[in-house]
PDB file of C-alpha atoms and ligand atoms in Angstrom:
ATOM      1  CA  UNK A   1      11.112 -16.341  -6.503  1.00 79.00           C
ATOM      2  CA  UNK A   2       8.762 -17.356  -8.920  1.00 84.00           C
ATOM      3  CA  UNK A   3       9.384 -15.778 -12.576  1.00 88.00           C
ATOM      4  CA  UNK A   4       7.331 -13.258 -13.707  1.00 92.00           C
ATOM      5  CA  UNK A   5       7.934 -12.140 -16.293  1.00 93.00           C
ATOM      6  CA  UNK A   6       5.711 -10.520 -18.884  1.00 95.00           C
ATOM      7  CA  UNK A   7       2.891 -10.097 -16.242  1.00 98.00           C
ATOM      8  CA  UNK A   8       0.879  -6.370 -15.888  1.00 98.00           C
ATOM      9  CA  UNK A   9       0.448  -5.053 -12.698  1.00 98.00           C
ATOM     10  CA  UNK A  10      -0.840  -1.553 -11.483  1.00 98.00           C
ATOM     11  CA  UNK A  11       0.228  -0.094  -8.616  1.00 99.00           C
ATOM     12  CA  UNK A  12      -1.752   3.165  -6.923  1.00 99.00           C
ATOM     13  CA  UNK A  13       0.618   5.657  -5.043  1.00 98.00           C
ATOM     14  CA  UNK A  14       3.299   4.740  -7.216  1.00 98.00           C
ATOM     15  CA  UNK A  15       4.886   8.237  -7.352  1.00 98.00           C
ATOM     16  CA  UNK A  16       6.632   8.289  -4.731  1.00 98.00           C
ATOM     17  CA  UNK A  17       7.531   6.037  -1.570  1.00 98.00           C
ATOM     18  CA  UNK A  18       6.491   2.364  -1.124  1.00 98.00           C
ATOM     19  CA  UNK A  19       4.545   2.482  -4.453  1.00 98.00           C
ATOM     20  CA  UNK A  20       7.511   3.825  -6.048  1.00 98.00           C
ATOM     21  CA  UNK A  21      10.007   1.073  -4.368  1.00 98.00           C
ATOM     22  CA  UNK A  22       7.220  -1.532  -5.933  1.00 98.00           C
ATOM     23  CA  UNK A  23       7.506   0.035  -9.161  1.00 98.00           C
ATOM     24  CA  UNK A  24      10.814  -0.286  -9.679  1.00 98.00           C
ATOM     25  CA  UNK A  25      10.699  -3.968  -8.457  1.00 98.00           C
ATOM     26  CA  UNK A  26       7.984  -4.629 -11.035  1.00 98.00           C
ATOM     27  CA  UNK A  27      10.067  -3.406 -13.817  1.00 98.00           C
ATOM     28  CA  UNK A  28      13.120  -5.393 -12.622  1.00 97.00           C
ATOM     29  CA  UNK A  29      11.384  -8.385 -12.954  1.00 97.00           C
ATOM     30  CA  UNK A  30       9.969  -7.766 -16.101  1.00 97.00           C
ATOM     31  CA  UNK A  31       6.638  -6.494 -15.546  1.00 98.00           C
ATOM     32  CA  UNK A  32       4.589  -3.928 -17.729  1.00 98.00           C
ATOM     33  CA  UNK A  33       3.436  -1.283 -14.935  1.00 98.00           C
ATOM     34  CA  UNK A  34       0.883   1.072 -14.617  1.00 98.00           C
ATOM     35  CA  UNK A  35       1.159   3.897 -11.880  1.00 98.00           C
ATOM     36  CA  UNK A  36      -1.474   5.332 -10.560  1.00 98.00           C
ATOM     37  CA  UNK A  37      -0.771   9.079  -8.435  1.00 98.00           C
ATOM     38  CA  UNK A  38      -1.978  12.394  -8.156  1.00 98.00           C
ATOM     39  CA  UNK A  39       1.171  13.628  -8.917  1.00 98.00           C
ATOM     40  CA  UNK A  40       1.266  14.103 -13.057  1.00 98.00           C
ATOM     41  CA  UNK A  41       4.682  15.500 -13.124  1.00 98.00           C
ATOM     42  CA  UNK A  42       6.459  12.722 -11.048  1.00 98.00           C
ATOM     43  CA  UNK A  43       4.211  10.375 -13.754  1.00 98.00           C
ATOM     44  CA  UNK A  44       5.687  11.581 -16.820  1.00 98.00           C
ATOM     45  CA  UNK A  45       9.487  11.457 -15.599  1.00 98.00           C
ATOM     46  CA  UNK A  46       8.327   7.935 -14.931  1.00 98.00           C
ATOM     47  CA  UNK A  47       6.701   7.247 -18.269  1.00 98.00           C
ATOM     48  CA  UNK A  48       9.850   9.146 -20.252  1.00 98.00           C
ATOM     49  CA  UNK A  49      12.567   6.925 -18.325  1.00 98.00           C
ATOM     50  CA  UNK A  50      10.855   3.541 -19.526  1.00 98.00           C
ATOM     51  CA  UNK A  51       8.858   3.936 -22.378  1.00 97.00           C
ATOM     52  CA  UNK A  52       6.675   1.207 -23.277  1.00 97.00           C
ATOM     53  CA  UNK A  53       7.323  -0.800 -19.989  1.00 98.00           C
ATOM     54  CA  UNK A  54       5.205   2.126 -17.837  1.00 98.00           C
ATOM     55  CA  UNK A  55       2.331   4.168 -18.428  1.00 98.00           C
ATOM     56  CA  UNK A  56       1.529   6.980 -15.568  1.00 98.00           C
ATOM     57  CA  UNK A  57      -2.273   7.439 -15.263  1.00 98.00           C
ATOM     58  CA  UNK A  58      -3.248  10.677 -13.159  1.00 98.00           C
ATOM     59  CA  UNK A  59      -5.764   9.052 -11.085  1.00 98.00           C
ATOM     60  CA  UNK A  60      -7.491  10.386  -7.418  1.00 98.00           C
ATOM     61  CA  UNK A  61      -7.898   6.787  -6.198  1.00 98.00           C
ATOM     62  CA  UNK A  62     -11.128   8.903  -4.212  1.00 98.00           C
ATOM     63  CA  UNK A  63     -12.948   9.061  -7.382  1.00 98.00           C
ATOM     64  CA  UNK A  64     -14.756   6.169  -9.248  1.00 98.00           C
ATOM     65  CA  UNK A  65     -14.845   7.029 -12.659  1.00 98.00           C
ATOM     66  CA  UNK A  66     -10.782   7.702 -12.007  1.00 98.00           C
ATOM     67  CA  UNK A  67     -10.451   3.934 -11.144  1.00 98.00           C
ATOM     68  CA  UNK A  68     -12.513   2.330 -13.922  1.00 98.00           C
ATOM     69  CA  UNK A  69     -10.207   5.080 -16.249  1.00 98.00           C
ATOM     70  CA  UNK A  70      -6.794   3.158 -14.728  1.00 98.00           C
ATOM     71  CA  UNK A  71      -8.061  -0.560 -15.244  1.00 98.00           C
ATOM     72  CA  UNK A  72      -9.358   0.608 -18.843  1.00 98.00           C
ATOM     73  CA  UNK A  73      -5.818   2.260 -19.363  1.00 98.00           C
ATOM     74  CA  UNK A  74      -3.480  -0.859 -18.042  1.00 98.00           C
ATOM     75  CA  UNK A  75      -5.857  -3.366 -20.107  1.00 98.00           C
ATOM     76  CA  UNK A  76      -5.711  -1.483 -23.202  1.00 98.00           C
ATOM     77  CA  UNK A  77      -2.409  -0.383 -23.297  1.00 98.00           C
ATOM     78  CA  UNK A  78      -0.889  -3.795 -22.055  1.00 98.00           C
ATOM     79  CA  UNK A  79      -3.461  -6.348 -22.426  1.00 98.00           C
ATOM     80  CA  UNK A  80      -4.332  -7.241 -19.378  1.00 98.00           C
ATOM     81  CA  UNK A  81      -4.036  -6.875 -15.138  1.00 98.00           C
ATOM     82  CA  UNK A  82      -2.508  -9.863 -13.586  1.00 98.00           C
ATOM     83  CA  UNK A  83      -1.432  -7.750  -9.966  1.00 98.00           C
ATOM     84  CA  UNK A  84      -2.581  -5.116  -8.139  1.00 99.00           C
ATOM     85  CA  UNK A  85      -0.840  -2.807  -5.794  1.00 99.00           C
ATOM     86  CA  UNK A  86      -3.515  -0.771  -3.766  1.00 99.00           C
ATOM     87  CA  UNK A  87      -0.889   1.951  -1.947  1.00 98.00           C
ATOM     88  CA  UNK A  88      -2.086   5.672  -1.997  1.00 98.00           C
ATOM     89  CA  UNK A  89      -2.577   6.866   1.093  1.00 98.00           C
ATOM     90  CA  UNK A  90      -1.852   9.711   3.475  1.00 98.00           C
ATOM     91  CA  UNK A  91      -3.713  11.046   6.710  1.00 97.00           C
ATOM     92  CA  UNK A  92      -4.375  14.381   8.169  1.00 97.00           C
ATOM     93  CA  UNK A  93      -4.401  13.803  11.984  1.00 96.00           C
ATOM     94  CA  UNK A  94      -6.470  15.344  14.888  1.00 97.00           C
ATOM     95  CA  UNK A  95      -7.057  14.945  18.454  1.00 98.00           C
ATOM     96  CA  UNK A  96     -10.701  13.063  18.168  1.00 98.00           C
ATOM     97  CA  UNK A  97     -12.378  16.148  20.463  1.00 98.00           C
ATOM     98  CA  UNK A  98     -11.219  18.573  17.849  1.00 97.00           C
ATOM     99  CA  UNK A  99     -10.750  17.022  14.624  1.00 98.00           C
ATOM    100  CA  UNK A 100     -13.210  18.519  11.828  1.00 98.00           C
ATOM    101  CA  UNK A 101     -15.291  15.940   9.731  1.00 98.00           C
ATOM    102  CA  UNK A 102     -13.821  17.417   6.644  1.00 98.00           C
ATOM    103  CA  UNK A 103     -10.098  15.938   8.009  1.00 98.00           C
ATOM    104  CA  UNK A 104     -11.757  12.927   9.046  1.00 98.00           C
ATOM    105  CA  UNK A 105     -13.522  11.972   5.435  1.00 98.00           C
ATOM    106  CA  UNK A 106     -10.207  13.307   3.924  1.00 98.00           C
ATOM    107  CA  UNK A 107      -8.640  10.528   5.330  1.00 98.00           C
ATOM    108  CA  UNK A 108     -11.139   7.812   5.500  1.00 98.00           C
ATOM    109  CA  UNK A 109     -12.043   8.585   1.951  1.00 98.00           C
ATOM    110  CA  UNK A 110      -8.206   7.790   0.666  1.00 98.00           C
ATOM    111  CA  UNK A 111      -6.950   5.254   2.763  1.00 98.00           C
ATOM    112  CA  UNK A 112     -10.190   2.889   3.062  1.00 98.00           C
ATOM    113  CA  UNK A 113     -13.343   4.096   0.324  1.00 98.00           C
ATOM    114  CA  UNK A 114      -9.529   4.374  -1.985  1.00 98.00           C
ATOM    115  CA  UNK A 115      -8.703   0.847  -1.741  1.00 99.00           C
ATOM    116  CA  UNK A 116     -12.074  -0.570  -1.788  1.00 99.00           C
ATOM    117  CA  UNK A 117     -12.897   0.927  -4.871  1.00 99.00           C
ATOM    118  CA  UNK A 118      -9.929  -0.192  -6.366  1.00 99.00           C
ATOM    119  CA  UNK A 119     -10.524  -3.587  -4.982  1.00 99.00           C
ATOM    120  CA  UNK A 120     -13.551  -3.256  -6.686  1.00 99.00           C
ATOM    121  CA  UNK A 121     -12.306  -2.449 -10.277  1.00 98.00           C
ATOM    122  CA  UNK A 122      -9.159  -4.429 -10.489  1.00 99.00           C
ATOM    123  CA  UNK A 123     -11.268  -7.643  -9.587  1.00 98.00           C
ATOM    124  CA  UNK A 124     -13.950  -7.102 -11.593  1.00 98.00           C
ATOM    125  CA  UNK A 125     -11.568  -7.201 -14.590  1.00 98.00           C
ATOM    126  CA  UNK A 126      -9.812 -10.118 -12.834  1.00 98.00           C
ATOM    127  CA  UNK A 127     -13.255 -12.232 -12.582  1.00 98.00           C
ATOM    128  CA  UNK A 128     -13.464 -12.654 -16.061  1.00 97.00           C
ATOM    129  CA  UNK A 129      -9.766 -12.921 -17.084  1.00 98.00           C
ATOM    130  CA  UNK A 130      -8.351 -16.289 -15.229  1.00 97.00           C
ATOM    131  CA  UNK A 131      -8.034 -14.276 -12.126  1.00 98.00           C
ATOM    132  CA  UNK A 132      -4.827 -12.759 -10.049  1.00 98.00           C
ATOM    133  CA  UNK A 133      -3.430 -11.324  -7.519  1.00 98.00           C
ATOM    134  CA  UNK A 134      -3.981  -7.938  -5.207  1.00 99.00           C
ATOM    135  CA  UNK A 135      -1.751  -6.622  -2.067  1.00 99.00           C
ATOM    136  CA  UNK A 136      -2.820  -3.947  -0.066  1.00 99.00           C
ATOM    137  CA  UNK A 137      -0.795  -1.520   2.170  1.00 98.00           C
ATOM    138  CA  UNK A 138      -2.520  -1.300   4.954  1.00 98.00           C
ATOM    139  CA  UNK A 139      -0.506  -0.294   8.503  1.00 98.00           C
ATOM    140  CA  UNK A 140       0.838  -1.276  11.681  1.00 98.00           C
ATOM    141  CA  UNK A 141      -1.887   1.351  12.641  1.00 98.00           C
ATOM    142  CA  UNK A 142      -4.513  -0.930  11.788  1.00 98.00           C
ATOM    143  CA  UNK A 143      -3.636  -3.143  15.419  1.00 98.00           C
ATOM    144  CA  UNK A 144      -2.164  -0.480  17.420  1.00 97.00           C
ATOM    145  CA  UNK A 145      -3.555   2.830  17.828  1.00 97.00           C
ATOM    146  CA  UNK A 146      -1.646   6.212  17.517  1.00 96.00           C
ATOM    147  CA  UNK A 147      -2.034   9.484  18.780  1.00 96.00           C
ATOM    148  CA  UNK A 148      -4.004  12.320  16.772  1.00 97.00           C
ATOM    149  CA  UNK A 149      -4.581   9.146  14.476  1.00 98.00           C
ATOM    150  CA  UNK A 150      -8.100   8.059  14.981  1.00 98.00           C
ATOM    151  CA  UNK A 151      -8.889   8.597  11.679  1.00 98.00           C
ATOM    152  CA  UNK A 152      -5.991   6.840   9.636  1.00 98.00           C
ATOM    153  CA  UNK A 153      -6.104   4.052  12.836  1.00 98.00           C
ATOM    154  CA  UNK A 154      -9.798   3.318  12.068  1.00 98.00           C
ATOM    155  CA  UNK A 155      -9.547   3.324   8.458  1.00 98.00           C
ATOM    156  CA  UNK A 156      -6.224   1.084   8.109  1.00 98.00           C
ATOM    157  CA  UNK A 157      -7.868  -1.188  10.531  1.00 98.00           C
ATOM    158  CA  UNK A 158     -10.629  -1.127   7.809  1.00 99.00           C
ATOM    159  CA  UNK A 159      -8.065  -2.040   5.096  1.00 99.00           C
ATOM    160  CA  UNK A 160      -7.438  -5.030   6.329  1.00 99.00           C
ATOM    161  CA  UNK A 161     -11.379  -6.141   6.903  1.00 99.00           C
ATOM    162  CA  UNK A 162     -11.578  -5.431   3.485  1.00 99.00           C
ATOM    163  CA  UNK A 163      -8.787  -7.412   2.663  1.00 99.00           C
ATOM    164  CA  UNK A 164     -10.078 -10.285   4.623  1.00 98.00           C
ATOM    165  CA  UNK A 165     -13.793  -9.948   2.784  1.00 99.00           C
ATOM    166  CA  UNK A 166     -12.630  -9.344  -0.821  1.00 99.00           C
ATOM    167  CA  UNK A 167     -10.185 -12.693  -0.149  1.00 99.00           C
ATOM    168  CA  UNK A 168     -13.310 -14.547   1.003  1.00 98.00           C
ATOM    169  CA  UNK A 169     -15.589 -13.401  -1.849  1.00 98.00           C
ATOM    170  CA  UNK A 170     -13.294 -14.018  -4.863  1.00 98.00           C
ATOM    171  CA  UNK A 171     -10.946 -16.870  -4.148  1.00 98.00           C
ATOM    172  CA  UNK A 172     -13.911 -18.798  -6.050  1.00 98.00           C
ATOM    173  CA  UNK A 173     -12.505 -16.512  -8.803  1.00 98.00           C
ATOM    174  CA  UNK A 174      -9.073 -17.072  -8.555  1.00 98.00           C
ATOM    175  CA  UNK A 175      -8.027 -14.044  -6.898  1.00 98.00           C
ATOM    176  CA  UNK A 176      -5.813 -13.783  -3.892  1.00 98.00           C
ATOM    177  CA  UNK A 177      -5.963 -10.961  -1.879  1.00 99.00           C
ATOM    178  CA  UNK A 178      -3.611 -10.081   1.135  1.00 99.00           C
ATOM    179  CA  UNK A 179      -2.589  -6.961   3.357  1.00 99.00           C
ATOM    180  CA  UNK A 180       0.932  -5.969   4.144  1.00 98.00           C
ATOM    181  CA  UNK A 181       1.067  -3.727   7.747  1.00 98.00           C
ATOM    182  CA  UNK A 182       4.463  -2.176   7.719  1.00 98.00           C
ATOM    183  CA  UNK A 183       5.774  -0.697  10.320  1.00 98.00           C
ATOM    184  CA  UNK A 184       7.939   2.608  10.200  1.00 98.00           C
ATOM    185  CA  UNK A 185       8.850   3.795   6.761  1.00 98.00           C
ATOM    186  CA  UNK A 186      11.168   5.957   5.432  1.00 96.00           C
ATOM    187  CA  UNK A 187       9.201   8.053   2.930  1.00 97.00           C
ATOM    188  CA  UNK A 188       8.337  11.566   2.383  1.00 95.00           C
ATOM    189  CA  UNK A 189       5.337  10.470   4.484  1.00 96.00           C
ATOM    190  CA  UNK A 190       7.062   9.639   7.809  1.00 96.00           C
ATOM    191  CA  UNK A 191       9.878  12.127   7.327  1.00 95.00           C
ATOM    192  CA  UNK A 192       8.478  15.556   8.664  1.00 93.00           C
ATOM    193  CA  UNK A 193       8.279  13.566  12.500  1.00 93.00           C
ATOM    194  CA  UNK A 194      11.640  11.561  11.902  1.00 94.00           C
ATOM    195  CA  UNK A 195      13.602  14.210  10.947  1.00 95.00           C
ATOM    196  CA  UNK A 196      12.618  15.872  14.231  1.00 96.00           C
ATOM    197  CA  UNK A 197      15.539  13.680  16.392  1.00 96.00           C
ATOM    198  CA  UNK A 198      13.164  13.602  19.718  1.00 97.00           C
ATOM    199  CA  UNK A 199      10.346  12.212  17.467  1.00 96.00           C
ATOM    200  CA  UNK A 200      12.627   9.830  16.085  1.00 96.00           C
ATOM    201  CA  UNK A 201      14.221   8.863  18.972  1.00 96.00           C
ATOM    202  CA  UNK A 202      10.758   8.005  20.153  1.00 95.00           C
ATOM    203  CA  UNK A 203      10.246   5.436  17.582  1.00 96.00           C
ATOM    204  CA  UNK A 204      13.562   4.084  17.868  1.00 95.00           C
ATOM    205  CA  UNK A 205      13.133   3.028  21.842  1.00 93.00           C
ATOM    206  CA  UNK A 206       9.934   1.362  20.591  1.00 93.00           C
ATOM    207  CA  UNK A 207      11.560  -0.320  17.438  1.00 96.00           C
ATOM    208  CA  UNK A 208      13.274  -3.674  18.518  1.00 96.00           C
ATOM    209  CA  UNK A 209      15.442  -3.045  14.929  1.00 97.00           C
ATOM    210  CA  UNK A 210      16.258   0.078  15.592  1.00 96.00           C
ATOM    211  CA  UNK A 211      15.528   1.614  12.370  1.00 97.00           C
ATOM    212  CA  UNK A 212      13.057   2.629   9.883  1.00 98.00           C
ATOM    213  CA  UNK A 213      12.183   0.155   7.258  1.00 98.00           C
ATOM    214  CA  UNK A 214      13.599   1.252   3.881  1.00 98.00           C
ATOM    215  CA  UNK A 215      10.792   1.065   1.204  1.00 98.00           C
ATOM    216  CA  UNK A 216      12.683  -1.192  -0.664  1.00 98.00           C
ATOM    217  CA  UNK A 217      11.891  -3.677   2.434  1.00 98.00           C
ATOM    218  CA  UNK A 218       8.132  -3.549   1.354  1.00 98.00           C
ATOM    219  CA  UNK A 219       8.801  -4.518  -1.688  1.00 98.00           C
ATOM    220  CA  UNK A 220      10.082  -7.489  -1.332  1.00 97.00           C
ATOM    221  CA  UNK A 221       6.953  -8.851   0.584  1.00 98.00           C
ATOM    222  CA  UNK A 222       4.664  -7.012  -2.028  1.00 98.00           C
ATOM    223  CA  UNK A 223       5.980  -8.714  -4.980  1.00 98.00           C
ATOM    224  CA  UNK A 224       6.456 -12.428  -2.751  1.00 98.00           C
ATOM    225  CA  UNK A 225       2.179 -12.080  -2.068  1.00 98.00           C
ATOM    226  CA  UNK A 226       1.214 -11.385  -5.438  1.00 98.00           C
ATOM    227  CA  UNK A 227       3.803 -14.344  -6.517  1.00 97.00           C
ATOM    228  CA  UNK A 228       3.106 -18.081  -7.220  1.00 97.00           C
ATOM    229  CA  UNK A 229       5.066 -18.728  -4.708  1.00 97.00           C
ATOM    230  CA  UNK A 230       2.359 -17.651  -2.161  1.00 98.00           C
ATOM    231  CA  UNK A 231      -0.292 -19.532  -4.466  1.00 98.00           C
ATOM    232  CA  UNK A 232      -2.031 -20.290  -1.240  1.00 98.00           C
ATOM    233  CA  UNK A 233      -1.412 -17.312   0.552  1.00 98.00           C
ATOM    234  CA  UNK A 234      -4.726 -15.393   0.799  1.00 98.00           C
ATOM    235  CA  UNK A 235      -6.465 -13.121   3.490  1.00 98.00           C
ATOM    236  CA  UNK A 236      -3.484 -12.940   4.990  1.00 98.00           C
ATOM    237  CA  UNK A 237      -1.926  -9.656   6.949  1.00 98.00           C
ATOM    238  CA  UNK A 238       1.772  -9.755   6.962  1.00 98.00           C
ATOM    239  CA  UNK A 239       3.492  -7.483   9.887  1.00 98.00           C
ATOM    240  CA  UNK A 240       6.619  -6.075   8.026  1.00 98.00           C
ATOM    241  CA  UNK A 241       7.646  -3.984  10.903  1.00 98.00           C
ATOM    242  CA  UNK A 242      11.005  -4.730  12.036  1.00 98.00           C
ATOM    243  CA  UNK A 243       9.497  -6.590  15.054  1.00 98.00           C
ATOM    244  CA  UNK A 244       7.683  -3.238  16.357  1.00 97.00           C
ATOM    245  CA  UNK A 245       4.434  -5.267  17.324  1.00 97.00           C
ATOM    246  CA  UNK A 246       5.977  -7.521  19.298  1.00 96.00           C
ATOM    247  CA  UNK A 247       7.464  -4.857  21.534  1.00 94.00           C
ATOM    248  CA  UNK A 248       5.065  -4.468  24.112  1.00 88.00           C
ATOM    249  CA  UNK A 249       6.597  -5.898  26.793  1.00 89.00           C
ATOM    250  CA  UNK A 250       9.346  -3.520  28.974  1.00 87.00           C
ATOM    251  CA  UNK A 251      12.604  -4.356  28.013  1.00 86.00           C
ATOM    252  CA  UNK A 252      14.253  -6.737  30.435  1.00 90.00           C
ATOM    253  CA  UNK A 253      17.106  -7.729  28.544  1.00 87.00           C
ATOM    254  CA  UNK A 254      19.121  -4.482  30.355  1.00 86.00           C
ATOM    255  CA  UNK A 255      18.099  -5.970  34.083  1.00 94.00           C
ATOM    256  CA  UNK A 256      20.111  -9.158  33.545  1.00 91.00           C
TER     257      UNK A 256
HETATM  258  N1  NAD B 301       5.769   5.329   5.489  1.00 88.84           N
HETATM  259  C1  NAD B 301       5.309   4.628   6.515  1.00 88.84           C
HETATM  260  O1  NAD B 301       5.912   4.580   7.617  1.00 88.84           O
HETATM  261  C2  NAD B 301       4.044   3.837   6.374  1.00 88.84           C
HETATM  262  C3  NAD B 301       3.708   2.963   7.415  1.00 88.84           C
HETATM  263  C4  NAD B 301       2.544   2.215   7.313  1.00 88.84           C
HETATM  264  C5  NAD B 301       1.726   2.340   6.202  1.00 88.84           C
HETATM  265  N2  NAD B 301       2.075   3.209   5.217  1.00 88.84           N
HETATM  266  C6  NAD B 301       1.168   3.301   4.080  1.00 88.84           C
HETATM  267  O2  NAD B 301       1.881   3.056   2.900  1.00 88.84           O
HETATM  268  C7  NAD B 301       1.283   3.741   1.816  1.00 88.84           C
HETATM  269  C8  NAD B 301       2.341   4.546   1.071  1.00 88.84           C
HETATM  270  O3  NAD B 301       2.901   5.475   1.976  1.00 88.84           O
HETATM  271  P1  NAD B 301       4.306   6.176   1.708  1.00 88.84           P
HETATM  272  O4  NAD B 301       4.966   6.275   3.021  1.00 88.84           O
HETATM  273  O5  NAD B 301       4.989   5.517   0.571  1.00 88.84           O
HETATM  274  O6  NAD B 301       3.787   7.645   1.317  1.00 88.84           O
HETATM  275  P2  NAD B 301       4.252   8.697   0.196  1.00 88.84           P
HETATM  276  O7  NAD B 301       3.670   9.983   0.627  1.00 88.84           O
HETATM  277  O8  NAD B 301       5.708   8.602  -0.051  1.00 88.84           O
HETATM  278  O9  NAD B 301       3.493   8.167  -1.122  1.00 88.84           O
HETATM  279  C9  NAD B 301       2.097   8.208  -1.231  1.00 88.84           C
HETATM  280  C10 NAD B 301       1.728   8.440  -2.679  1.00 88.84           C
HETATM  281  O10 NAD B 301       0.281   8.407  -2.759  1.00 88.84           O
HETATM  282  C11 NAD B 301      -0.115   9.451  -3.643  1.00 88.84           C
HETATM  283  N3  NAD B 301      -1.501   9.860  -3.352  1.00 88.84           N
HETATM  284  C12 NAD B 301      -1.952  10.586  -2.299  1.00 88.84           C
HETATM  285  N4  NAD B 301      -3.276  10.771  -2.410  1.00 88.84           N
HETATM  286  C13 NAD B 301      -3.679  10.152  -3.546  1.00 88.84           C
HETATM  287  C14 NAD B 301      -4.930  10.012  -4.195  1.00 88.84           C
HETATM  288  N5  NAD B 301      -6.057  10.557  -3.704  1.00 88.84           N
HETATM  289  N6  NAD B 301      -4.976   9.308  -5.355  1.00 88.84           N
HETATM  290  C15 NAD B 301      -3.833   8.782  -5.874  1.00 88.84           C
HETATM  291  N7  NAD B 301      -2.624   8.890  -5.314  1.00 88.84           N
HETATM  292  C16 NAD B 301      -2.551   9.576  -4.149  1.00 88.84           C
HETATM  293  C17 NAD B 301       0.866  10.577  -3.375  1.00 88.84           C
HETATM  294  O11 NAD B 301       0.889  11.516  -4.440  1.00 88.84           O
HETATM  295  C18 NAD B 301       2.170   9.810  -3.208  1.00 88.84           C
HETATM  296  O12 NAD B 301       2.836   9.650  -4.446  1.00 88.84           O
HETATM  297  C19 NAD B 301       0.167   4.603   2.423  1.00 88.84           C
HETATM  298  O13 NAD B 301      -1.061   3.923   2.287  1.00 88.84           O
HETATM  299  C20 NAD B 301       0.560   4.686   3.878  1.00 88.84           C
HETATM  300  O14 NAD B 301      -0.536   4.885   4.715  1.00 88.84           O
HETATM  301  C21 NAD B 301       3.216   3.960   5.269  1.00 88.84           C
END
């Protein structure tokens, strides 16, 4: 892959899971990181075991001024923001009939109003330094539905609109923007259902690979989108699912 070297990147939801798996690519290849997360103490483990190559930045990715606070942080501290990595995100889920609006903004507020004012911030710095490069984590959710998931469904779908728009609006800027979907993860996120072995086995009849992506397997993708090697890459959504989408169809293969 392309160098990179002595870029700056930021990555939100880099405590833990996907963003963290993106972190540590980032620093393997050289690149100044700040991580955004909620979670301060996870932060300044991060910050203590690579000084001057990571800042943490306790940020609610909910929460404007917390935003403009990150990009201000990453720029002053390592003079600039060449990538983006828009990942925080979580869901409380609810049958539709009986899920309170309180649930419903929870989750609408951190995965979609969370990336779009990142979006927002991150380019606007961008704009009027050469440009760059932003990825966001959407889901697999944002095609196919999921039970008691109307809310993180609806707003994932939204993800990648907004993906779509922001690539349309500032490729005159020289910024690319893309979506990664991925499919099943192995994170704290996804681990309360698949460490329940029915629940898992569920997903695994419905998984043509048979397993959970590792979040180490998002990586990879991440860091390709925001690369020069995908210089013409942009608006995209890349599936990173172990071939879940395309597993629709009943499976014949046993019948013959
Ligand atoms: N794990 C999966 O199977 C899977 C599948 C598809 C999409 N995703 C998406 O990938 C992203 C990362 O998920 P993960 O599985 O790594 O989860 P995770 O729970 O391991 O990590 C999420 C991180 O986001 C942080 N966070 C939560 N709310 C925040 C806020 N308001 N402001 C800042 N940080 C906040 C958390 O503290 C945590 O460190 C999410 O957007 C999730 O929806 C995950």
């Amino acid at each position: 892959m392309t160098n990179l070297s002595g870029k700056v990147a930021l990555v939100t939801g880099g405590a833990s899971g996907i963003g963290y798996s993106i972190v540590q690519s980032l620093l393997k290849a050289n690149i100044k990181v700040a991580v955004a997360d909620l979670n301060s103490e996870k932060l300044r483990d991060m910050e203590e075991a690579h000084k001057g190559n990571l800042i943490g930045c306790v940020t609610n990715v909910t929460k404007e001024a917390d935003i403009e606070n990150l990009v201000n942080k990453t720029v002053e501290t390592f003079g600039g923001l060449d990538y983006a990595f828009n990942v925080a995100g979580a869901s409380k889920a609810g049958a539709i009939i009986d899920q309170s609006v309180e649930d419903w903004d929870f989750t609408v507020d951190l995965c979609l109003k969370g990336v779009f004012l990142s979006v927002k911030h991150e380019a606007r710095y961008m704009k009027d330094h050469g440009g760059g490069a932003i990825v966001n984590i959407a889901s697999l959710n944002a095609h196919v539905p999921m039970f008691y998931g109307a809310a993180y469904s609806s707003a994932k779908a939204g993800v990648e609109m907004l993906t779509k728009n922001a690539a349309l609006e500032l490729a005159q800027n020289n910024i690319r923007v893309n979506a990664i979907l991925p499919g099943l993860v192995a994170t704290p996120l996804t681990s309360g259902l698949t460490n329940v072995e029915a629940i898992n086995e569920a997903y695994m009849e419905r998984i043509p690979m048979r397993r959970a992506g590792d979040p180490d397997e998002m990586a990879g993708p991440a860091l390709f989108l925001v690369s020069d090697d995908a210089s013409y890459v942009n608006g995209a959504s890349l599936i990173v699912d172990g071939a879940w989408a395309v597993s629709g169809y009943p499976d014949l293969s046993k019948f013959m």
